[in-house]
Short mmCIF file of C-alpha atoms and ligand atoms in Angstrom, two decimals:
data_model
loop_
_atom_site.label_atom_id
_atom_site.label_comp_id
_atom_site.label_asym_id
_atom_site.label_seq_id
_atom_site.Cartn_x
_atom_site.Cartn_y
_atom_site.Cartn_z
CA MET A 261 84.93 148.47 97.09
CA ARG A 262 85.85 147.17 100.40
CA ARG A 263 89.04 145.22 98.89
CA ILE A 264 90.11 148.58 97.28
CA LEU A 265 89.91 150.12 100.62
CA ILE A 266 91.78 147.49 102.60
CA VAL A 267 94.68 147.63 99.80
CA ALA A 268 94.90 151.34 99.99
CA LEU A 269 94.84 151.28 103.78
CA LEU A 270 97.86 148.50 103.63
CA ILE A 271 99.73 150.69 101.09
CA HIS A 272 99.28 153.72 103.60
CA CYS A 273 100.37 151.81 106.60
CA SER A 274 103.63 150.10 104.68
CA SER A 275 104.68 153.74 103.44
CA VAL A 276 104.12 155.20 106.91
CA MET A 277 106.22 152.48 108.57
CA GLN A 278 108.83 153.03 105.74
CA ALA A 279 109.07 156.89 106.28
CA GLN A 280 109.50 155.95 110.04
CA GLN A 281 112.23 153.43 109.44
CA THR A 282 114.02 156.14 107.15
CA ARG A 283 113.56 158.77 109.66
CA LEU A 284 115.14 156.54 112.40
CA GLN A 285 117.71 154.54 110.54
CA GLN A 286 120.68 156.86 110.61
CA THR A 287 123.86 156.54 108.53
CA ASN A 288 126.17 159.09 109.83
CA PHE A 289 127.27 160.92 112.88
CA LYS A 290 126.18 164.62 112.73
CA PRO A 291 128.25 166.39 115.57
CA ALA A 292 126.34 168.78 117.59
CA GLN A 293 123.17 168.27 115.92
CA VAL A 294 119.99 166.64 117.61
CA TRP A 295 120.66 162.89 118.06
CA LEU A 296 117.67 160.81 118.13
CA ALA A 297 117.15 157.23 119.70
CA ASN A 298 115.19 154.55 118.12
CA ASN A 299 112.00 155.78 119.89
CA GLY A 300 112.32 159.23 118.03
CA HIS A 301 113.41 160.98 121.41
CA PRO A 302 116.88 162.74 121.65
CA ILE A 303 119.39 160.74 123.37
CA ASN A 304 119.52 161.73 127.10
CA ALA A 305 123.15 160.41 128.25
CA HIS A 306 125.24 163.28 129.22
CA GLY A 307 129.04 162.96 130.44
CA GLY A 308 128.74 159.37 129.31
CA GLY A 309 131.02 156.36 128.37
CA VAL A 310 130.46 153.37 126.24
CA LEU A 311 131.04 149.91 127.04
CA PHE A 312 131.41 147.02 124.45
CA HIS A 313 130.21 143.79 125.38
CA ASN A 314 129.18 140.43 123.60
CA ASN A 315 129.05 142.24 120.18
CA LYS A 316 127.05 145.30 121.42
CA TYR A 317 127.93 148.71 122.62
CA TYR A 318 126.14 150.38 125.45
CA TRP A 319 126.18 153.94 126.07
CA TYR A 320 125.71 155.16 129.58
CA GLY A 321 125.30 158.87 130.61
CA GLU A 322 123.70 161.45 132.90
CA HIS A 323 119.70 161.21 132.80
CA LYS A 324 118.82 164.78 132.96
CA ILE A 325 115.30 165.59 134.17
CA GLU A 326 113.09 167.59 131.73
CA GLY A 327 112.20 171.17 132.71
CA LYS A 328 114.89 171.20 135.57
CA SER A 329 118.24 173.66 135.31
CA GLU A 330 121.45 172.27 136.70
CA ALA A 331 120.72 174.55 139.77
CA GLN A 332 117.31 172.82 140.16
CA PHE A 333 118.93 169.52 140.47
CA ALA A 334 118.43 167.92 136.94
CA ASP A 335 120.34 164.68 137.75
CA GLY A 336 117.98 161.62 137.62
CA GLY A 337 120.56 158.74 137.30
CA ILE A 338 122.16 156.86 134.62
CA HIS A 339 120.40 156.36 131.16
CA CYS A 340 121.40 153.46 128.82
CA TYR A 341 121.30 153.15 125.21
CA SER A 342 122.62 149.96 123.05
CA SER A 343 123.71 149.82 119.57
CA THR A 344 125.68 147.59 117.23
CA ASP A 345 126.97 150.56 114.69
CA LEU A 346 127.17 153.25 117.24
CA ILE A 347 124.94 155.47 115.27
CA ASN A 348 121.46 154.03 115.72
CA TRP A 349 120.84 153.69 119.46
CA LYS A 350 117.97 151.66 121.31
CA ASP A 351 116.87 153.36 124.51
CA GLU A 352 117.27 150.82 127.27
CA GLY A 353 115.84 153.21 129.92
CA LEU A 354 116.91 154.41 133.21
CA VAL A 355 119.19 151.68 134.74
CA LEU A 356 120.07 153.39 138.02
CA SER A 357 117.23 155.93 139.16
CA VAL A 358 118.15 158.54 142.03
CA ASP A 359 116.14 157.63 145.14
CA TYR A 360 112.91 159.84 145.26
CA LYS A 361 111.50 157.99 148.31
CA ASN A 362 114.36 158.09 150.78
CA PRO A 363 116.02 161.18 151.72
CA ALA A 364 118.66 159.42 153.60
CA SER A 365 120.00 157.51 150.52
CA ASP A 366 123.38 158.26 149.33
CA ILE A 367 121.75 158.90 145.97
CA ALA A 368 118.45 160.65 147.17
CA TYR A 369 117.07 163.09 144.75
CA GLY A 370 118.84 166.36 145.05
CA CYS A 371 122.30 164.66 144.91
CA ILE A 372 124.71 165.25 141.74
CA LEU A 373 125.19 162.15 139.81
CA GLU A 374 127.58 162.86 136.94
CA ARG A 375 129.89 161.40 134.21
CA PRO A 376 129.05 157.71 134.79
CA LYS A 377 131.36 155.09 133.34
CA VAL A 378 130.78 151.16 133.23
CA VAL A 379 133.28 148.56 133.33
CA PHE A 380 132.89 144.84 133.26
CA ASN A 381 134.88 142.78 135.86
CA GLU A 382 135.59 139.33 134.38
CA LYS A 383 136.35 137.83 137.73
CA ASN A 384 132.90 138.53 139.21
CA LYS A 385 131.21 138.88 135.97
CA GLN A 386 129.72 142.03 137.13
CA PHE A 387 128.96 145.22 135.58
CA VAL A 388 130.41 148.14 137.73
CA ALA A 389 129.19 151.64 137.24
CA TYR A 390 131.13 154.57 138.60
CA PHE A 391 129.94 158.17 139.08
CA LYS A 392 130.76 161.46 140.72
CA LEU A 393 128.53 161.94 143.63
CA TYR A 394 127.72 164.85 145.69
CA LEU A 395 125.31 164.01 148.42
CA ALA A 396 121.93 166.06 148.24
CA GLY A 397 122.31 169.41 149.93
CA ALA A 398 126.05 169.30 150.06
CA GLY A 399 126.86 171.13 147.06
CA TYR A 400 130.03 170.88 144.94
CA VAL A 401 132.16 170.47 147.95
CA THR A 402 133.24 166.82 148.83
CA SER A 403 132.94 164.65 145.96
CA ASN A 404 132.43 160.97 146.17
CA VAL A 405 132.83 158.08 143.64
CA GLY A 406 129.56 156.42 143.67
CA VAL A 407 129.52 152.62 142.68
CA ALA A 408 126.57 150.57 141.68
CA ILE A 409 126.57 147.05 140.57
CA ALA A 410 124.47 144.91 137.85
CA ASP A 411 124.74 141.57 136.44
CA LYS A 412 123.50 142.60 133.05
CA PRO A 413 124.75 145.44 130.79
CA THR A 414 121.11 146.89 130.84
CA GLY A 415 120.89 146.83 134.60
CA PRO A 416 119.17 147.30 136.84
CA PHE A 417 122.24 148.65 138.74
CA ILE A 418 122.03 148.55 142.29
CA PHE A 419 123.91 151.46 144.49
CA HIS A 420 126.84 149.50 146.42
CA HIS A 421 128.91 152.00 148.29
CA LYS A 422 130.97 155.07 147.64
CA PHE A 423 134.54 156.17 148.33
CA HIS A 424 136.37 159.53 148.25
CA GLY A 425 139.22 158.68 145.97
CA ALA A 426 142.44 160.56 145.55
CA ASP A 427 143.33 159.65 149.27
CA SER A 428 141.62 162.91 150.27
CA PRO A 429 138.81 163.76 152.75
CA ASN A 430 137.59 166.21 150.14
CA GLY A 431 137.50 163.36 147.58
CA SER A 432 137.99 163.67 143.73
CA GLY A 433 136.23 165.20 140.86
CA ASP A 434 136.01 164.20 137.04
CA PHE A 435 137.31 160.95 136.56
CA SER A 436 138.31 158.24 133.97
CA MET A 437 138.25 154.47 134.67
CA PHE A 438 141.02 152.85 132.66
CA LYS A 439 141.22 148.90 132.40
CA ASP A 440 144.48 147.90 131.20
CA ASP A 441 145.58 144.72 129.07
CA ASP A 442 146.26 142.90 132.40
CA GLY A 443 142.80 143.65 133.81
CA SER A 444 143.90 146.29 136.36
CA LEU A 445 141.68 148.82 136.59
CA TYR A 446 142.80 152.53 137.43
CA HIS A 447 140.85 155.65 138.59
CA LEU A 448 142.48 158.84 137.07
CA THR A 449 141.08 161.74 138.62
CA ILE A 450 141.48 165.27 139.78
CA ARG A 451 142.09 165.67 143.62
CA LYS A 452 140.12 168.09 145.92
CA PRO A 453 140.70 170.59 147.07
CA ASP A 454 144.22 171.32 145.20
CA LYS A 455 143.18 170.02 141.84
CA ALA A 456 146.34 167.83 141.31
CA PHE A 457 145.77 165.03 138.91
CA VAL A 458 146.25 161.62 140.43
CA ILE A 459 145.93 158.09 139.65
CA GLY A 460 145.08 155.07 141.86
CA LYS A 461 144.57 151.29 141.42
CA LEU A 462 141.40 149.39 142.29
CA ASP A 463 141.23 146.18 144.04
CA SER A 464 140.36 142.87 142.07
CA ASN A 465 136.82 143.22 142.58
CA TYR A 466 136.89 146.79 141.24
CA TYR A 467 134.99 148.39 144.39
CA TYR A 468 137.70 150.34 146.24
CA PRO A 469 141.04 151.81 145.56
CA GLU A 470 143.86 149.55 146.66
CA GLY A 471 147.03 151.30 147.92
CA ALA A 472 147.81 155.12 147.78
CA TYR A 473 147.46 157.41 144.71
CA THR A 474 150.18 158.74 142.60
CA VAL A 475 150.48 162.26 141.43
CA CYS A 476 150.57 162.04 137.62
CA LYS A 477 153.77 163.83 136.64
CA GLY A 478 153.43 165.98 133.57
CA ILE A 479 149.57 166.37 133.85
CA GLU A 480 148.83 169.93 134.66
CA SER A 481 146.76 170.70 137.76
CA HIS A 482 143.26 171.52 137.24
CA THR A 483 142.78 169.06 134.40
CA GLU A 484 139.26 167.68 134.12
CA ALA A 485 136.89 165.56 131.99
CA PRO A 486 139.80 162.74 131.45
CA ALA A 487 139.42 160.16 128.65
CA VAL A 488 142.19 157.51 128.58
CA ILE A 489 143.17 154.88 125.80
CA LYS A 490 146.00 152.80 124.85
CA ARG A 491 147.45 152.48 121.53
CA GLU A 492 150.47 150.55 120.42
CA GLY A 493 151.56 150.50 124.10
CA ILE A 494 151.24 154.24 124.54
CA TYR A 495 148.61 155.80 126.94
CA HIS A 496 146.75 158.82 125.41
CA MET A 497 144.90 161.21 127.74
CA LEU A 498 142.30 163.70 126.52
CA GLY A 499 140.84 166.09 129.02
CA SER A 500 139.94 169.92 129.68
CA GLY A 501 140.73 172.86 132.10
CA SER A 502 138.52 173.72 134.86
CA THR A 503 135.83 176.20 133.96
CA GLY A 504 132.68 174.46 135.00
CA TRP A 505 130.08 174.26 132.46
CA LYS A 506 131.76 176.61 130.03
CA PRO A 507 134.00 175.28 127.50
CA ASN A 508 137.86 175.63 127.39
CA ILE A 509 140.63 174.50 125.32
CA ALA A 510 141.26 170.54 125.16
CA ARG A 511 144.32 169.07 126.91
CA TYR A 512 146.26 166.22 125.46
CA TYR A 513 149.03 164.16 127.35
CA THR A 514 150.84 160.76 126.38
CA ALA A 515 152.80 158.31 128.56
CA LYS A 516 154.62 154.99 128.42
CA SER A 517 153.35 154.03 131.78
CA ILE A 518 150.10 154.92 133.16
CA LEU A 519 151.49 156.15 136.32
CA GLY A 520 153.62 158.67 134.19
CA GLU A 521 155.42 160.71 133.54
CA TRP A 522 153.24 162.10 131.12
CA THR A 523 154.13 164.37 128.41
CA ASN A 524 152.12 167.42 127.46
CA GLN A 525 151.10 167.24 123.82
CA GLY A 526 149.29 170.55 123.60
CA HIS A 527 145.79 170.07 122.10
CA PRO A 528 144.55 167.90 119.53
CA CYS A 529 141.71 169.81 118.04
CA VAL A 530 141.58 171.09 114.39
CA GLY A 531 138.90 173.29 112.72
CA TYR A 532 135.63 174.79 113.81
CA ASN A 533 132.09 173.71 114.78
CA THR A 534 129.90 174.99 111.95
CA VAL A 535 126.73 174.86 114.10
CA ASN A 536 127.92 177.24 116.92
CA SER A 537 131.07 178.72 115.08
CA LEU A 538 133.20 177.92 118.10
CA GLY A 539 136.77 176.52 117.37
CA VAL A 540 139.76 174.93 119.13
CA ASP A 541 140.14 177.50 121.94
CA LYS A 542 136.57 176.66 123.28
CA ASN A 543 137.02 172.99 121.92
CA PHE A 544 134.19 173.35 119.70
CA GLY A 545 131.71 174.46 122.49
CA SER A 546 132.27 171.20 124.31
CA GLN A 547 134.01 169.06 127.00
CA SER A 548 135.47 165.67 126.77
CA SER A 549 133.73 162.68 128.24
CA PHE A 550 135.10 159.64 126.79
CA ILE A 551 137.05 157.86 123.76
CA VAL A 552 135.45 154.72 122.17
CA PRO A 553 137.66 152.04 120.78
CA ILE A 554 135.84 150.78 117.73
CA HIS A 555 135.91 146.98 117.68
CA GLY A 556 136.93 145.15 114.53
CA ILE A 557 138.63 148.19 113.12
CA LYS A 558 142.13 148.35 114.37
CA ASP A 559 143.53 151.46 116.00
CA SER A 560 140.24 153.33 115.32
CA PHE A 561 138.77 155.59 118.20
CA ILE A 562 135.80 158.06 118.43
CA ALA A 563 136.43 161.08 120.82
CA MET A 564 132.99 161.75 122.76
CA PHE A 565 132.39 165.52 123.86
CA ASP A 566 129.26 167.07 125.46
CA ILE A 567 127.92 170.37 125.03
CA TRP A 568 126.61 171.48 128.44
CA GLN A 569 123.41 173.41 128.65
CA PRO A 570 123.33 174.22 132.33
CA GLU A 571 119.92 176.14 131.95
CA ASN A 572 118.24 173.18 130.15
CA PRO A 573 120.51 170.34 130.38
CA ILE A 574 118.23 167.76 128.57
CA THR A 575 118.72 169.87 125.49
CA GLY A 576 122.59 169.23 125.69
CA ARG A 577 123.92 167.81 122.57
CA TYR A 578 126.89 165.66 121.79
CA ILE A 579 130.14 165.89 119.56
CA TRP A 580 131.37 162.53 118.36
CA LEU A 581 134.53 162.86 116.16
CA PRO A 582 136.82 160.21 114.71
CA ILE A 583 140.48 160.35 116.00
CA ASP A 584 143.29 160.45 113.33
CA PHE A 585 146.76 159.61 114.37
CA VAL A 586 149.46 161.51 112.83
CA GLU A 587 152.88 160.40 113.44
CA ASP A 588 151.39 158.46 116.63
CA LYS A 589 149.52 161.44 117.92
CA MET A 590 146.08 162.22 118.33
CA SER A 591 144.50 164.62 115.64
CA ILE A 592 140.88 165.56 115.82
CA THR A 593 139.30 167.46 113.16
CA TRP A 594 135.93 168.89 113.05
CA ARG A 595 133.49 167.02 110.67
CA ASP A 596 129.71 168.06 109.88
CA SER A 597 128.83 164.42 109.06
CA TRP A 598 130.84 161.28 109.10
CA ASN A 599 130.64 157.41 109.37
CA LEU A 600 132.95 154.62 110.15
CA ASN A 601 134.00 153.97 106.47
CA MET A 602 136.26 156.90 107.22
CA PHE A 603 138.36 154.66 109.36
CA LYS A 604 138.42 151.83 106.87
CA LYS A 605 139.77 154.50 104.02
CA THR A 606 142.42 155.58 106.38
CA ILE A 607 143.65 152.06 106.77
CA ARG A 608 143.62 151.58 103.12
CA GLU A 609 145.69 154.80 102.39
CA LYS A 610 148.41 153.73 104.93
C1 GAL B 843 132.81 170.48 135.22
C2 GAL B 843 132.63 169.23 135.04
C3 GAL B 843 131.15 168.76 134.76
C4 GAL B 843 130.54 169.30 135.93
C5 GAL B 843 130.63 171.00 135.83
C6 GAL B 843 129.67 171.67 137.12
O1 GAL B 843 133.99 171.09 135.10
O2 GAL B 843 133.38 168.56 134.00
O3 GAL B 843 131.16 167.22 134.76
O4 GAL B 843 130.73 169.02 137.11
O5 GAL B 843 132.04 171.25 136.00
O6 GAL B 843 130.28 173.14 137.08
#
């Protein structure tokens, strides 16, 4: 009798474990649907970016505090997840927290800490995190670039310093950090308060801008949410207009030199979001944050977008879509469900 009970218990436990694994092992990207991490909680990494290091991807994003609206200061720091397949993500926790104890800290609770991006500096072997930083109590007026440093991709990141960027006392807003083939790191950003789009190069430590910023000819003013990649010697930049948390149509530019001149390519999106019925005029209800180059599959990139929920930001979802290149121009088509096999197929067809 006892043996029968033990066997029944073992069978029960193994089927529960199997059910959990099936629930957590995901095979497809499902844009705009709830995306769970390995612990069963929705991924909390908004306005983020992805770093590939030693065969692993690290997704860094804004950690939104449960129960807070944007107006009530929802930013809790930088949350990190790791993955080998870009679909199943392990929660690595908060790798930089806002400071709840010291109100004089640059990252004191109540600050606005947005759009974190992490870059690896080969020279110093440091992981450098950048984020938009508005000091607590200062509102969306003077924007700084916050810089934090870690010696492991999973942190902890230690706040290091801040700079204004864009050679402007009012600082810079949404940005992209682009590391070129020669290791030069560029800060592409919107200048405050005139909203011109500018680019500056960082020093070899990746700590501060070095030299003057250049206005990017060809990129319209009020361009936000930039995400930059290089493909076959051409720079491609995805972005948006400036309508706060509300979505607007995507912007797309290309250039032969990162400093410009840039060519306006209209917008790259096709179709509509079947979850919220929003089309390309509202960019599927989302705003760009980053483009992920896929390692091991040539010329394959994923566009990352955020669906903002300013009333309850922790519930904001993500839209990750594959980028097709049609006559060397980006095209981003809505898909309800997809996976990386799609890129392999495109390559075979070529
Ligand atoms: C957006 C920006 C977001 C956030 C928001 C606030 O334009 O991309 O990161 O700052 O404005 O309204």
